[in-house]
PDB file of C-alpha atoms in Angstrom:
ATOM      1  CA  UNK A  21       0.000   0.000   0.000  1.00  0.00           C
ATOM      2  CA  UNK A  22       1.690   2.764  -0.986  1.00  0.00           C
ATOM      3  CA  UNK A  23       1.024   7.007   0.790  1.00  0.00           C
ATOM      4  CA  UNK A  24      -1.941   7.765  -1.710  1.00  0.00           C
ATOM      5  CA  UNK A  25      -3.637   4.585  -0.335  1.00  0.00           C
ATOM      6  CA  UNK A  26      -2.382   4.770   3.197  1.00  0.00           C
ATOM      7  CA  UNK A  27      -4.136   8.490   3.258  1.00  0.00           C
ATOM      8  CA  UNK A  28      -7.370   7.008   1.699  1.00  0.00           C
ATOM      9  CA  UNK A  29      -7.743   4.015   3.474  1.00  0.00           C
ATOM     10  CA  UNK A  30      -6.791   6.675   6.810  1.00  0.00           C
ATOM     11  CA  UNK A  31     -10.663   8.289   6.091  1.00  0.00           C
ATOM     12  CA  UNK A  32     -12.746   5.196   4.935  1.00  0.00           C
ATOM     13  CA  UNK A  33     -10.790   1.917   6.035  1.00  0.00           C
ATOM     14  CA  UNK A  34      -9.196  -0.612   4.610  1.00  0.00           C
ATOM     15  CA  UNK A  35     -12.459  -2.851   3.452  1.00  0.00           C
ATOM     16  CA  UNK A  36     -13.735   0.138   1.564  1.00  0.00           C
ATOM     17  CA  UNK A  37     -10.248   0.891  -0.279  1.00  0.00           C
ATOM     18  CA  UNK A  38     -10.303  -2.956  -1.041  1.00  0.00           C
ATOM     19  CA  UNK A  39     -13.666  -2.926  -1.923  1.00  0.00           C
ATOM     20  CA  UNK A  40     -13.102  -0.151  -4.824  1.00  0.00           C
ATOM     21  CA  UNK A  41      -9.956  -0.996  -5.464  1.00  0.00           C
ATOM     22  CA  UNK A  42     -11.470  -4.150  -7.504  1.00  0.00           C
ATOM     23  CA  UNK A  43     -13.877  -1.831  -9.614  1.00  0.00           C
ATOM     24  CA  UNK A  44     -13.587  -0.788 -13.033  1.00  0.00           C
ATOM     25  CA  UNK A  45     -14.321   2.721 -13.780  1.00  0.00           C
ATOM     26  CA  UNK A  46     -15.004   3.371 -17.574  1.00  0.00           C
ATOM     27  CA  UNK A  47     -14.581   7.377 -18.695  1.00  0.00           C
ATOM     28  CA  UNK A  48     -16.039   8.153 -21.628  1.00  0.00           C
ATOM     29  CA  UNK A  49     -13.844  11.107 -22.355  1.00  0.00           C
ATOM     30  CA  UNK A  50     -10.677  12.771 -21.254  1.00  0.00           C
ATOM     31  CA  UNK A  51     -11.756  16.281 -21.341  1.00  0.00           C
ATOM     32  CA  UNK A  52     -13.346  19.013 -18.544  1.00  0.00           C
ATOM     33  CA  UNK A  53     -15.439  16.168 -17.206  1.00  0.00           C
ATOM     34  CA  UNK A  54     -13.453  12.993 -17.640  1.00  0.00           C
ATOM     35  CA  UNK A  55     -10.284  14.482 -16.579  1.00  0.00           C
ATOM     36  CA  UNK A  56     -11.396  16.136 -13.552  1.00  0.00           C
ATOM     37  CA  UNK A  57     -13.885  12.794 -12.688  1.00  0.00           C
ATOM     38  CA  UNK A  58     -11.101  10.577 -12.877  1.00  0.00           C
ATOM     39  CA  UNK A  59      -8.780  12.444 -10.273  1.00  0.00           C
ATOM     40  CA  UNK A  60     -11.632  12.860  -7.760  1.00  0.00           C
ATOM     41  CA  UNK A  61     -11.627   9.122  -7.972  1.00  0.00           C
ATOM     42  CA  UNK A  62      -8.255   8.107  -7.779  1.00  0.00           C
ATOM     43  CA  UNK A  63      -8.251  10.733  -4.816  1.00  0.00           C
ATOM     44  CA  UNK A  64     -11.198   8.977  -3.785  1.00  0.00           C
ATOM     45  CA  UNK A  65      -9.734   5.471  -3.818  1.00  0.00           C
ATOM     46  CA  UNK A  66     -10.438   3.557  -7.336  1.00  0.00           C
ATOM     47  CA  UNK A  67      -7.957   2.041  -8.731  1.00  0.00           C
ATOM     48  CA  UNK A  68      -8.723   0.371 -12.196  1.00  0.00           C
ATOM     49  CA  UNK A  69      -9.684   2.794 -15.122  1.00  0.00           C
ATOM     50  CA  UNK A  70     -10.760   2.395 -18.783  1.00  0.00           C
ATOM     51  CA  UNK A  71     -10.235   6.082 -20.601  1.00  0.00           C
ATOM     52  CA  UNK A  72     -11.510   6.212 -24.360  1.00  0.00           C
ATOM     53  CA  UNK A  73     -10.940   9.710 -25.900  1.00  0.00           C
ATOM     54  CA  UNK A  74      -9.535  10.495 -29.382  1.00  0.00           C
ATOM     55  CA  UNK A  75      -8.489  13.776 -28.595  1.00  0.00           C
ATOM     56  CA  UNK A  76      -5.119  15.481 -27.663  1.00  0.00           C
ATOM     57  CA  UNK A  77      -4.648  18.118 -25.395  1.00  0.00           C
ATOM     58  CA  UNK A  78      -4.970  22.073 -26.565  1.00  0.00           C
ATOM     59  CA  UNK A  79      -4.828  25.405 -24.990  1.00  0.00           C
ATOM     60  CA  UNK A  80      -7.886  25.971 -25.032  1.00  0.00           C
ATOM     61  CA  UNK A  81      -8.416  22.825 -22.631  1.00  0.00           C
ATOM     62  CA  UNK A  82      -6.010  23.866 -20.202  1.00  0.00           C
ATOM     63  CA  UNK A  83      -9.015  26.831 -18.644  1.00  0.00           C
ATOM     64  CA  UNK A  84     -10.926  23.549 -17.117  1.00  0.00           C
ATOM     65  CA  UNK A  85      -8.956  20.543 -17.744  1.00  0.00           C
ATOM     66  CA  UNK A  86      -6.998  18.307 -15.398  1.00  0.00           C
ATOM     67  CA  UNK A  87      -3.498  18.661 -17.816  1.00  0.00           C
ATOM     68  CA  UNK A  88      -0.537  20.997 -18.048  1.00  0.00           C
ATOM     69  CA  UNK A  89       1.054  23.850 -20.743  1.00  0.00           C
ATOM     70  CA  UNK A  90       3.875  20.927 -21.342  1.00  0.00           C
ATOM     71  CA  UNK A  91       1.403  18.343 -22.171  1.00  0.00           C
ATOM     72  CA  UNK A  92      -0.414  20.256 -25.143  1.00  0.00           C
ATOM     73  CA  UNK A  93      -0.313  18.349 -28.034  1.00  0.00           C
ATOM     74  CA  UNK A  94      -0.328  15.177 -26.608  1.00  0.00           C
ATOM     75  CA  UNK A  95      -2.949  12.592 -26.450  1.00  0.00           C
ATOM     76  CA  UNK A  96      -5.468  13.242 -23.769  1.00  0.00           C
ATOM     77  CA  UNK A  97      -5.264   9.568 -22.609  1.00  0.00           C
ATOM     78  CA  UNK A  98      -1.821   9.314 -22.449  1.00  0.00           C
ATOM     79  CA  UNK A  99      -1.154  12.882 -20.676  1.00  0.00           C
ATOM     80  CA  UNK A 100      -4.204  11.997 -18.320  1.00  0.00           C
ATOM     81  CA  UNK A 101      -2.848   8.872 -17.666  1.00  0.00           C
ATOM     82  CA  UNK A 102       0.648  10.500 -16.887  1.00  0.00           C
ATOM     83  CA  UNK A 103      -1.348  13.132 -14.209  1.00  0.00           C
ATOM     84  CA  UNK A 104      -3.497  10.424 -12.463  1.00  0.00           C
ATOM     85  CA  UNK A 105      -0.372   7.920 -11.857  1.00  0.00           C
ATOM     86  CA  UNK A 106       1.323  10.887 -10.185  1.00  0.00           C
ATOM     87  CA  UNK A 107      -1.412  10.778  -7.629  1.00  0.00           C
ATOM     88  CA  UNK A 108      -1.041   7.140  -7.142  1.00  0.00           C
ATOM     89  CA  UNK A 109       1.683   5.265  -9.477  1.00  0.00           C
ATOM     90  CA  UNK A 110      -0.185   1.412  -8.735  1.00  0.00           C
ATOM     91  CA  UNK A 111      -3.374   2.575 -10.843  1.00  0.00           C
ATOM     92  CA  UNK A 112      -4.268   0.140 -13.663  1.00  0.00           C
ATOM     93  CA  UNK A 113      -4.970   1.919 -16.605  1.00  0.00           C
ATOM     94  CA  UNK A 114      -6.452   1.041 -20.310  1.00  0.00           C
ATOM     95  CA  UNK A 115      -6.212   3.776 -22.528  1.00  0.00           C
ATOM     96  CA  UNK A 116      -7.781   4.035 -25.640  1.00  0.00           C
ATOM     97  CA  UNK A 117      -7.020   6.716 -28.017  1.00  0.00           C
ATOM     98  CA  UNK A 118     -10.018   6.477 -30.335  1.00  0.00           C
ATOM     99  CA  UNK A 119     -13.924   7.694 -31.231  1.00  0.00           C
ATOM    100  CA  UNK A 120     -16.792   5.686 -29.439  1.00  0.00           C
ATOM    101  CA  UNK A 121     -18.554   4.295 -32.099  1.00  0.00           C
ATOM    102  CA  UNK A 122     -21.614   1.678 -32.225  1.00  0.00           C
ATOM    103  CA  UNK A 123     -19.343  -0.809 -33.418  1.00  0.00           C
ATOM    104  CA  UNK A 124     -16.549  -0.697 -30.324  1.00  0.00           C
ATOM    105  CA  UNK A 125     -19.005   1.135 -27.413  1.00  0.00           C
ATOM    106  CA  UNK A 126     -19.614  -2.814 -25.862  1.00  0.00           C
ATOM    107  CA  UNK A 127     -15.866  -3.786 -26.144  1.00  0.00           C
ATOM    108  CA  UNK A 128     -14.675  -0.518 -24.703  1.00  0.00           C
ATOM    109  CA  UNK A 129     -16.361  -1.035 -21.578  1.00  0.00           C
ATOM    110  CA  UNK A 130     -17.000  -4.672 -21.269  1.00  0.00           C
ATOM    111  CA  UNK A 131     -15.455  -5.319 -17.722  1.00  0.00           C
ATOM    112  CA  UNK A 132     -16.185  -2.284 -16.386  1.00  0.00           C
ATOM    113  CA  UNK A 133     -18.626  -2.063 -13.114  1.00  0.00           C
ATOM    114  CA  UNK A 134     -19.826   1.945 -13.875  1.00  0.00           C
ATOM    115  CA  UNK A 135     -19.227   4.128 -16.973  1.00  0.00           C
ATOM    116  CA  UNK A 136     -19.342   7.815 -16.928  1.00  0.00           C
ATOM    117  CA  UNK A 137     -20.523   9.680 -19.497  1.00  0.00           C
ATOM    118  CA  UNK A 138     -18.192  12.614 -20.228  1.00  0.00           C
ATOM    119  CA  UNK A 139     -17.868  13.372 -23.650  1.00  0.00           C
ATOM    120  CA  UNK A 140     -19.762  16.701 -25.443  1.00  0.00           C
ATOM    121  CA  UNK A 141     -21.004  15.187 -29.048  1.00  0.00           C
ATOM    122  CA  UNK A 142     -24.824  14.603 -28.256  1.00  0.00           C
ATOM    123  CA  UNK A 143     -24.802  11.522 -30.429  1.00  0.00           C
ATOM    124  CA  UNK A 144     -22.019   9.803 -28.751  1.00  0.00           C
ATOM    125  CA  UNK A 145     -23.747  10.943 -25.699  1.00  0.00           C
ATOM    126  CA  UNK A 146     -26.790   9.470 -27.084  1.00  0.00           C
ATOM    127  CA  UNK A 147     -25.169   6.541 -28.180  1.00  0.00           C
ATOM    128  CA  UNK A 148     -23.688   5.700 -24.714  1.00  0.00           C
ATOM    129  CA  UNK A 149     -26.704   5.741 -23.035  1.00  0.00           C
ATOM    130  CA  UNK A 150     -28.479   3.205 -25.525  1.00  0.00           C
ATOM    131  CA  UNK A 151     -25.632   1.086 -25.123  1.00  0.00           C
ATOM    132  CA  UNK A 152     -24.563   1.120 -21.490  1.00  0.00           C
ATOM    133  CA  UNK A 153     -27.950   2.000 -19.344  1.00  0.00           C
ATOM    134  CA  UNK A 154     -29.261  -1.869 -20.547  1.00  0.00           C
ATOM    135  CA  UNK A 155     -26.188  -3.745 -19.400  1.00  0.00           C
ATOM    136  CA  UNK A 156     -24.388  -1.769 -16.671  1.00  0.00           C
ATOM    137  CA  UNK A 157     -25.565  -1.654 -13.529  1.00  0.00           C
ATOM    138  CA  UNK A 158     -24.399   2.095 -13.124  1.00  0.00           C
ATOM    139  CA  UNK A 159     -24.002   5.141 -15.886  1.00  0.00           C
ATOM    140  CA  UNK A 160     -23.476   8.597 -15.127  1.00  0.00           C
ATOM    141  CA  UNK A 161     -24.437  11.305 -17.263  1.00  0.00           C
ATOM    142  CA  UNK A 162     -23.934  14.702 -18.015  1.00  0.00           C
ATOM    143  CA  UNK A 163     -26.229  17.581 -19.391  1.00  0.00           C
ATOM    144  CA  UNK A 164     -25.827  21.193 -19.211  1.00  0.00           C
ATOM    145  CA  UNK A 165     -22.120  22.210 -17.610  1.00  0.00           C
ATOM    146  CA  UNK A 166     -21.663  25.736 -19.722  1.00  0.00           C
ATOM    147  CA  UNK A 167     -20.985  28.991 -18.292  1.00  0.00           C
ATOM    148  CA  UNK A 168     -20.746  29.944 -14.888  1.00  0.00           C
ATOM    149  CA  UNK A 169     -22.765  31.213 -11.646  1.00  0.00           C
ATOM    150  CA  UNK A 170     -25.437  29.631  -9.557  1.00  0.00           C
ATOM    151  CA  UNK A 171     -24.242  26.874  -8.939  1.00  0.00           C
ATOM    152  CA  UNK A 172     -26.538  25.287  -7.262  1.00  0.00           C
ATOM    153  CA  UNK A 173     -27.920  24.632 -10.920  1.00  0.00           C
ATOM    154  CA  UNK A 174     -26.057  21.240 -11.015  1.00  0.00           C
ATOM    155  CA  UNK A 175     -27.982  18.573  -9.494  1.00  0.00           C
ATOM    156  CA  UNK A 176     -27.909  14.766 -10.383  1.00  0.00           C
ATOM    157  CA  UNK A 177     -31.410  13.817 -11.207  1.00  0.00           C
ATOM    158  CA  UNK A 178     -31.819   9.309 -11.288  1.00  0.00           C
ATOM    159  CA  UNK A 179     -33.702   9.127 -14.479  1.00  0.00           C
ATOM    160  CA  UNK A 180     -34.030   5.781 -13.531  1.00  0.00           C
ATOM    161  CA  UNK A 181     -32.458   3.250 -11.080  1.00  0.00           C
ATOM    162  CA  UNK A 182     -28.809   2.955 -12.202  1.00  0.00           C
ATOM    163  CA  UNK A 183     -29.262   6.014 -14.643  1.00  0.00           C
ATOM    164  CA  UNK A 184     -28.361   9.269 -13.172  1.00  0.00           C
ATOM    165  CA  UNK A 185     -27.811  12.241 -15.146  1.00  0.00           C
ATOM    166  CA  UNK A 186     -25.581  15.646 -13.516  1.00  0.00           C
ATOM    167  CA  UNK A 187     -26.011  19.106 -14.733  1.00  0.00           C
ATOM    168  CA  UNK A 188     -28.710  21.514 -14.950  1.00  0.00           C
ATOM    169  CA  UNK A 189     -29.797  19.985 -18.423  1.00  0.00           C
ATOM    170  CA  UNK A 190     -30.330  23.461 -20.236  1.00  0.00           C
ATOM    171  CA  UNK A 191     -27.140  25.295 -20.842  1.00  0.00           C
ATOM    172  CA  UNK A 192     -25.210  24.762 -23.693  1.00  0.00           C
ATOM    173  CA  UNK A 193     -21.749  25.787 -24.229  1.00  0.00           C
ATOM    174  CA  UNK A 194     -21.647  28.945 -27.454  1.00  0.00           C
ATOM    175  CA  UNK A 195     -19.355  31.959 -27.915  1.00  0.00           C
ATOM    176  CA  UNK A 196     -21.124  33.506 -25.039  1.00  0.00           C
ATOM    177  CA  UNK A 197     -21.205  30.679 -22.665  1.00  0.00           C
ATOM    178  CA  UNK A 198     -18.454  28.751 -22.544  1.00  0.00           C
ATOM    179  CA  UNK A 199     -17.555  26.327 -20.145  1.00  0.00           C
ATOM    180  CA  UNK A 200     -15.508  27.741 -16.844  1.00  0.00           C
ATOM    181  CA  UNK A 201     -13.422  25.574 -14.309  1.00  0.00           C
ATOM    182  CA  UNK A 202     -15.824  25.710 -11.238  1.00  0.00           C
ATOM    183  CA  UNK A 203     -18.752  24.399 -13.245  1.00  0.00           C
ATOM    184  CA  UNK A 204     -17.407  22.155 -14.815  1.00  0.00           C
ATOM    185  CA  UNK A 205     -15.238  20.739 -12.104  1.00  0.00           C
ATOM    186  CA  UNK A 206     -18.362  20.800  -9.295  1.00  0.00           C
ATOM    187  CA  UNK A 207     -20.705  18.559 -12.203  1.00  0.00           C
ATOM    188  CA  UNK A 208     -17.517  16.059 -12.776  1.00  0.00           C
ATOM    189  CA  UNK A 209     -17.607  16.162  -8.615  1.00  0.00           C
ATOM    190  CA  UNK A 210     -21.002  15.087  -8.806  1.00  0.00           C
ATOM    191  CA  UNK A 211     -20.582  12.427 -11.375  1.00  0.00           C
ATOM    192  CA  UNK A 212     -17.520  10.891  -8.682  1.00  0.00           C
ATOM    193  CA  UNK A 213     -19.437  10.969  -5.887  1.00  0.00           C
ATOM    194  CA  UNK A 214     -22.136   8.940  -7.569  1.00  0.00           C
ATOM    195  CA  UNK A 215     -19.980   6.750  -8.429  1.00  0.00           C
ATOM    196  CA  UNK A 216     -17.704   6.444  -4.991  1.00  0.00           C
ATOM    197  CA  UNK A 217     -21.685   6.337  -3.158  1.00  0.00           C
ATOM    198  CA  UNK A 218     -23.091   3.338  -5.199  1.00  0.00           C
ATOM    199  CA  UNK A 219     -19.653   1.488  -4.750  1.00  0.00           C
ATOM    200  CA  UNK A 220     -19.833   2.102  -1.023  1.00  0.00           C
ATOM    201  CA  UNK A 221     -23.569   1.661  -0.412  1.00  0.00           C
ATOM    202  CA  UNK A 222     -24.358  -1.846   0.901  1.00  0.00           C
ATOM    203  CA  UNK A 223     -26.321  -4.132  -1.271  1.00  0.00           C
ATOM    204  CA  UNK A 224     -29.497  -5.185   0.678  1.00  0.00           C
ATOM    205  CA  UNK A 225     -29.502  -9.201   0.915  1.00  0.00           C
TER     206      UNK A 225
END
């Protein structure tokens, strides 16, 4: 167990740190709300990741985006990857560095126990939910992240049991509301804490 996990398992025990240490998280996107998700739950305790993004890393990222100046350029998996292992270096990682299509969406996220749905396109988002709300016992969503203020605005809503969707679900992100660090941050907050509650909550027997 190395300090990363000594702190964690310090605030929820040992059982819980095992118990989502054997998880599989699947982000659907590397960008505001994959990037930030994914380092509220290593900080949380997960340890096993899938990451799927095609993207690579820009400027204009860097306003709301867990990556640095010297990364730009690079693939958002792979500098993502590089970030999150700095928190803890034993994380397990699967990066894929390609678009979520109908034809992969299954094999992308086959062994994972939750998938979080952080990507902008509204038919991949669209496509994700078809695909992963019938089979995975947990899916995340996100709708409506833009701009900034109020932000009591982002709420997550269970559309049904094991569907939960974060966000205010009526902004959209345009020239004159574009998406700020604190929004987008708190909804990618939201989405980990859904994820860290279900994995913590008892089953009933």
């Amino acid at each position: 167990m190395n300090f990363t996990e000594q702190g964690i398992a310090g605030h929820i025990g040992t059982q819980a740190l095992e118990r989502l240490q054997q998880a599989r998280i699947g982000l659907a996107g590397a960008g505001g709300l994959g990037s930030n998700c994914a380092h509220f739950l290593v900080r949380a305790g997960f340890k096993r990741f899938v990451l799927v993004d095609f993207d690579r890393v820009e400027a204009s990222n860097l306003n709301r985006q867990f990556f640095f100046p010297d990364q730009i350029g690079q693939p958002k998996v792979a500098a993502l990857a590089a970030n999150l292992l700095r928190i803890n270096p034993n994380l397990e990682l699967d990066l894929f560095e390609t678009r979520i299509t109908g034809r992969n969406v299954h094999e992308l996220f086959a062994r994972c126990t939750a998938v979080a749905e952080c990507v902008d396109d509204p038919g991949a988002k669209k496509l994700l939910a078809e695909s992963m709300v019938p089979v995975k016992e947990l899916f995340v969503a996100a709708s409506g992240v833009a701009g900034y203020g109020d932000p009591d605005r982002i709420r997550t809503r269970m559309v049904r049991p094991g569907f939960l969707l974060v966000g205010d679900e009526t902004s959209t992100c345009c020239l004159t509301n574009l998406p700020q660090a604190p929004i987008v941050a708190l909804a990618a907050a939201r989405q980990a804490d859904a994820i860290l509650t279900w994995h913590l909550t008892p089953t009933p027997s």
